[in-house]
């Protein structure tokens, strides 16, 4: 089956610093990748959709200048949380689809804690 | 746009009991997909099933079964003879049928606790 990895699995950073999270499709080409955020005991909320080689499409209410998304290749997308604040502490999950299947394959998630 | 309601926030059962998780959705699309995912304490989402709105046949996979009723916009999930390992949060998620890059809309989830 299709495998999606995320790195790091968890990260602790200080307020005001930036953090980069990587999402990789390991055995397929991901034409589209999605980034979600999940606060404790809440559902997954889509932050943005990114297609390889083009700018990401952000959901309403998500600051594109704060959450920088780059999808430079068919196997890698990155999410950079800039000037992180404690309220950005959350579980960030990526998913990827190829142009052949219907499923979104999810990564294991990255737990971000901003102190 | 899709909307999904999972009315049960938390369910607690004793092992070997059957349990049904309800999912009601709203959509303006004539064709769409419906998904169920499991999120164990580790956090990683586990795909359980995808159902096309054209196919109203109920499906059984081991101890899992799904009842899709297009007329009532419901896609309920039943676990038979529940086990402790079934403890997780379960999400129902509709998706429109405009392509593989279409967005999933996740419900609020139902937290299932199975005890001995």
Tab-separated table of C-alpha atoms in Angstrom:
chain	number	residue	atom	x	y	z
A	1	UNK	CA	0.000	0.000	0.000
A	2	UNK	CA	0.915	3.635	-0.373
A	3	UNK	CA	3.053	5.028	2.416
A	4	UNK	CA	3.331	8.614	3.535
A	5	UNK	CA	5.918	9.688	6.051
A	6	UNK	CA	6.242	12.832	8.113
A	7	UNK	CA	9.264	14.290	9.772
A	8	UNK	CA	9.679	15.073	12.547
A	9	UNK	CA	7.117	13.065	14.476
A	10	UNK	CA	7.247	15.578	17.272
A	11	UNK	CA	8.937	18.905	17.826
A	12	UNK	CA	9.195	21.417	20.632
A	13	UNK	CA	10.169	24.957	19.762
A	14	UNK	CA	10.301	28.325	21.431
A	15	UNK	CA	7.810	31.036	20.717
A	16	UNK	CA	8.858	33.202	17.813
A	17	UNK	CA	10.881	30.568	15.999
A	18	UNK	CA	9.957	28.765	12.784
A	19	UNK	CA	9.427	25.065	12.352
A	20	UNK	CA	9.441	23.030	9.149
A	21	UNK	CA	7.500	19.784	8.784
A	22	UNK	CA	8.135	17.441	5.877
A	23	UNK	CA	5.648	15.140	4.226
A	24	UNK	CA	6.890	12.493	1.816
A	25	UNK	CA	5.150	9.934	-0.336
A	26	UNK	CA	7.489	6.971	-0.278
A	27	UNK	CA	6.243	4.701	-3.030
A	28	UNK	CA	4.040	6.795	-5.251
A	29	UNK	CA	3.932	10.185	-6.878
A	30	UNK	CA	1.700	12.565	-5.007
A	31	UNK	CA	0.136	15.046	-7.366
A	32	UNK	CA	-1.815	16.574	-4.520
A	33	UNK	CA	-1.011	16.866	-0.846
A	34	UNK	CA	-3.216	18.121	1.942
A	35	UNK	CA	-2.287	19.605	5.295
A	36	UNK	CA	-4.565	19.251	8.299
A	37	UNK	CA	-4.436	20.508	11.839
A	38	UNK	CA	-6.000	18.733	14.759
A	39	UNK	CA	-6.355	20.232	18.224
A	40	UNK	CA	-6.797	17.877	21.202
A	41	UNK	CA	-10.095	16.002	21.127
A	42	UNK	CA	-11.172	17.779	17.985
A	43	UNK	CA	-11.586	16.816	14.379
A	44	UNK	CA	-9.169	17.277	11.524
A	45	UNK	CA	-9.421	20.669	9.925
A	46	UNK	CA	-8.055	21.127	6.441
A	47	UNK	CA	-5.538	23.939	6.275
A	48	UNK	CA	-4.481	23.860	2.649
A	49	UNK	CA	-4.253	21.855	-0.528
A	50	UNK	CA	-1.074	21.836	-2.541
A	51	UNK	CA	-0.383	20.623	-6.025
A	52	UNK	CA	3.110	19.936	-7.224
A	53	UNK	CA	4.702	22.970	-8.784
A	54	UNK	CA	1.952	25.426	-7.960
A	55	UNK	CA	0.913	27.608	-5.072
A	56	UNK	CA	-1.083	26.069	-2.277
A	57	UNK	CA	-4.770	26.801	-1.860
A	58	UNK	CA	-5.528	27.801	1.717
A	59	UNK	CA	-8.797	27.293	3.536
A	60	UNK	CA	-10.647	30.263	4.842
A	61	UNK	CA	-9.146	31.566	8.052
A	62	UNK	CA	-5.713	30.007	7.541
A	63	UNK	CA	-2.943	32.591	7.284
A	64	UNK	CA	-0.858	31.768	4.242
A	65	UNK	CA	2.011	33.963	5.403
A	66	UNK	CA	2.201	32.122	8.669
A	67	UNK	CA	1.826	28.596	7.308
A	68	UNK	CA	4.108	28.380	4.313
A	69	UNK	CA	3.554	25.365	2.099
A	70	UNK	CA	5.940	24.206	-0.587
A	71	UNK	CA	5.268	21.262	-2.890
A	72	UNK	CA	8.409	21.300	-4.968
A	73	UNK	CA	8.386	17.692	-6.095
A	74	UNK	CA	5.952	14.852	-6.592
A	75	UNK	CA	7.126	13.180	-3.401
A	76	UNK	CA	7.698	16.043	-1.001
A	77	UNK	CA	5.658	18.821	0.529
A	78	UNK	CA	6.738	20.981	3.433
A	79	UNK	CA	4.794	23.051	5.926
A	80	UNK	CA	6.676	25.821	7.699
A	81	UNK	CA	5.074	27.390	10.735
A	82	UNK	CA	6.646	30.831	10.921
A	83	UNK	CA	6.971	32.800	14.134
A	84	UNK	CA	5.257	30.049	16.056
A	85	UNK	CA	3.186	30.872	19.118
A	86	UNK	CA	1.778	28.604	21.820
A	87	UNK	CA	-1.631	28.657	20.124
A	88	UNK	CA	-0.024	26.962	17.110
A	89	UNK	CA	0.653	23.907	19.255
A	90	UNK	CA	-1.270	21.146	17.571
A	91	UNK	CA	-1.092	17.851	15.711
A	92	UNK	CA	-0.310	18.454	12.053
A	93	UNK	CA	-1.190	15.717	9.576
A	94	UNK	CA	-0.491	15.529	5.886
A	95	UNK	CA	-2.086	13.331	3.287
A	96	UNK	CA	-1.332	12.615	-0.326
A	97	UNK	CA	-3.153	11.379	-3.373
A	98	UNK	CA	-1.915	10.171	-6.694
A	99	UNK	CA	-3.774	10.754	-9.920
A	100	UNK	CA	-4.823	7.113	-10.016
A	101	UNK	CA	-6.481	6.420	-6.740
A	102	UNK	CA	-9.326	7.774	-4.726
A	103	UNK	CA	-7.896	7.459	-1.252
A	104	UNK	CA	-5.943	10.051	0.603
A	105	UNK	CA	-2.996	8.346	2.243
A	106	UNK	CA	-2.234	9.896	5.577
A	107	UNK	CA	1.068	10.483	7.261
A	108	UNK	CA	1.562	9.602	10.924
A	109	UNK	CA	1.337	13.217	12.018
A	110	UNK	CA	3.661	15.703	13.686
A	111	UNK	CA	2.990	16.940	17.169
A	112	UNK	CA	4.135	20.529	17.570
A	113	UNK	CA	4.520	22.115	20.977
A	114	UNK	CA	5.426	25.792	21.165
A	115	UNK	CA	6.700	26.960	24.547
B	1	UNK	CA	-19.772	21.618	0.012
B	2	UNK	CA	-20.187	18.755	2.382
B	3	UNK	CA	-21.353	18.639	5.962
B	4	UNK	CA	-21.251	15.657	8.250
B	5	UNK	CA	-22.722	14.974	11.668
B	6	UNK	CA	-21.574	12.315	14.069
B	7	UNK	CA	-24.016	12.733	16.905
B	8	UNK	CA	-22.290	10.356	19.304
B	9	UNK	CA	-19.334	12.092	20.864
B	10	UNK	CA	-18.290	9.196	23.046
B	11	UNK	CA	-19.433	5.617	23.362
B	12	UNK	CA	-18.340	3.182	26.003
B	13	UNK	CA	-18.993	-0.551	25.663
B	14	UNK	CA	-17.835	-3.746	27.242
B	15	UNK	CA	-15.804	-6.120	25.128
B	16	UNK	CA	-17.844	-8.431	22.866
B	17	UNK	CA	-20.732	-6.002	22.664
B	18	UNK	CA	-21.831	-4.761	19.261
B	19	UNK	CA	-21.687	-1.031	18.691
B	20	UNK	CA	-22.977	1.233	15.924
B	21	UNK	CA	-21.511	4.605	15.089
B	22	UNK	CA	-23.865	6.942	13.289
B	23	UNK	CA	-22.988	9.300	10.472
B	24	UNK	CA	-25.362	11.665	8.716
B	25	UNK	CA	-24.146	13.885	5.931
B	26	UNK	CA	-25.361	16.706	3.751
B	27	UNK	CA	-24.308	17.262	0.195
B	28	UNK	CA	-25.540	18.996	-2.906
B	29	UNK	CA	-23.570	16.649	-5.101
B	30	UNK	CA	-25.342	13.904	-6.980
B	31	UNK	CA	-22.316	11.659	-6.835
B	32	UNK	CA	-19.843	11.521	-4.028
B	33	UNK	CA	-17.710	9.261	-1.896
B	34	UNK	CA	-17.993	8.441	1.771
B	35	UNK	CA	-15.111	7.352	3.946
B	36	UNK	CA	-14.584	6.040	7.444
B	37	UNK	CA	-11.263	6.406	9.235
B	38	UNK	CA	-10.028	5.129	12.563
B	39	UNK	CA	-7.617	7.162	14.685
B	40	UNK	CA	-6.077	5.109	17.497
B	41	UNK	CA	-4.257	6.793	20.395
B	42	UNK	CA	-1.069	6.879	18.318
B	43	UNK	CA	-2.736	9.494	16.134
B	44	UNK	CA	-2.197	7.914	12.756
B	45	UNK	CA	-5.333	7.717	10.635
B	46	UNK	CA	-6.292	4.277	9.424
B	47	UNK	CA	-8.455	3.982	6.323
B	48	UNK	CA	-11.430	1.675	6.844
B	49	UNK	CA	-13.731	2.003	3.867
B	50	UNK	CA	-14.637	4.059	0.807
B	51	UNK	CA	-18.158	3.931	-0.574
B	52	UNK	CA	-19.379	5.434	-3.840
B	53	UNK	CA	-22.811	7.005	-3.652
B	54	UNK	CA	-23.909	4.829	-6.567
B	55	UNK	CA	-23.376	1.677	-4.598
B	56	UNK	CA	-25.955	1.209	-1.894
B	57	UNK	CA	-25.046	-2.331	-1.046
B	58	UNK	CA	-24.138	-2.834	2.546
B	59	UNK	CA	-20.645	-4.051	3.128
B	60	UNK	CA	-19.118	-6.412	5.639
B	61	UNK	CA	-15.451	-6.826	6.365
B	62	UNK	CA	-14.767	-9.186	9.202
B	63	UNK	CA	-16.263	-7.668	12.345
B	64	UNK	CA	-16.941	-4.394	10.556
B	65	UNK	CA	-20.059	-3.614	8.576
B	66	UNK	CA	-21.473	-0.489	7.004
B	67	UNK	CA	-25.056	0.478	6.297
B	68	UNK	CA	-25.418	3.096	3.589
B	69	UNK	CA	-28.854	4.652	3.184
B	70	UNK	CA	-28.792	7.284	0.473
B	71	UNK	CA	-32.427	8.187	1.071
B	72	UNK	CA	-31.643	9.291	4.622
B	73	UNK	CA	-28.066	10.433	3.904
B	74	UNK	CA	-26.646	8.091	6.482
B	75	UNK	CA	-23.595	5.890	6.461
B	76	UNK	CA	-23.488	4.021	9.749
B	77	UNK	CA	-20.672	1.797	10.942
B	78	UNK	CA	-21.117	-1.270	13.132
B	79	UNK	CA	-18.458	-3.198	14.976
B	80	UNK	CA	-19.556	-6.670	15.970
B	81	UNK	CA	-18.091	-8.347	19.054
B	82	UNK	CA	-16.009	-5.313	19.923
B	83	UNK	CA	-12.494	-5.708	21.239
B	84	UNK	CA	-10.268	-3.504	23.348
B	85	UNK	CA	-8.123	-2.820	20.285
B	86	UNK	CA	-11.127	-1.159	18.675
B	87	UNK	CA	-10.776	1.708	21.139
B	88	UNK	CA	-10.135	4.768	19.009
B	89	UNK	CA	-11.762	7.819	17.518
B	90	UNK	CA	-13.720	7.080	14.368
B	91	UNK	CA	-14.313	9.691	11.700
B	92	UNK	CA	-16.848	9.723	8.916
B	93	UNK	CA	-15.800	11.847	5.948
B	94	UNK	CA	-17.704	12.591	2.751
B	95	UNK	CA	-15.922	13.766	-0.351
B	96	UNK	CA	-17.286	15.062	-3.604
B	97	UNK	CA	-16.627	13.247	-6.825
B	98	UNK	CA	-14.914	15.927	-8.840
B	99	UNK	CA	-11.573	14.218	-8.808
B	100	UNK	CA	-8.956	12.653	-6.629
B	101	UNK	CA	-7.831	16.055	-5.424
B	102	UNK	CA	-11.181	16.700	-3.856
B	103	UNK	CA	-11.301	17.596	-0.216
B	104	UNK	CA	-12.479	15.377	2.573
B	105	UNK	CA	-14.778	16.869	5.173
B	106	UNK	CA	-14.270	15.202	8.516
B	107	UNK	CA	-16.997	14.802	11.086
B	108	UNK	CA	-16.366	15.622	14.714
B	109	UNK	CA	-15.563	11.994	15.401
B	110	UNK	CA	-16.895	9.403	17.817
B	111	UNK	CA	-14.590	8.256	20.584
B	112	UNK	CA	-15.122	4.563	21.242
B	113	UNK	CA	-13.908	3.063	24.477
B	114	UNK	CA	-14.018	-0.718	24.756
B	115	UNK	CA	-13.338	-2.121	28.208
B	116	UNK	CA	-12.896	-5.623	29.545
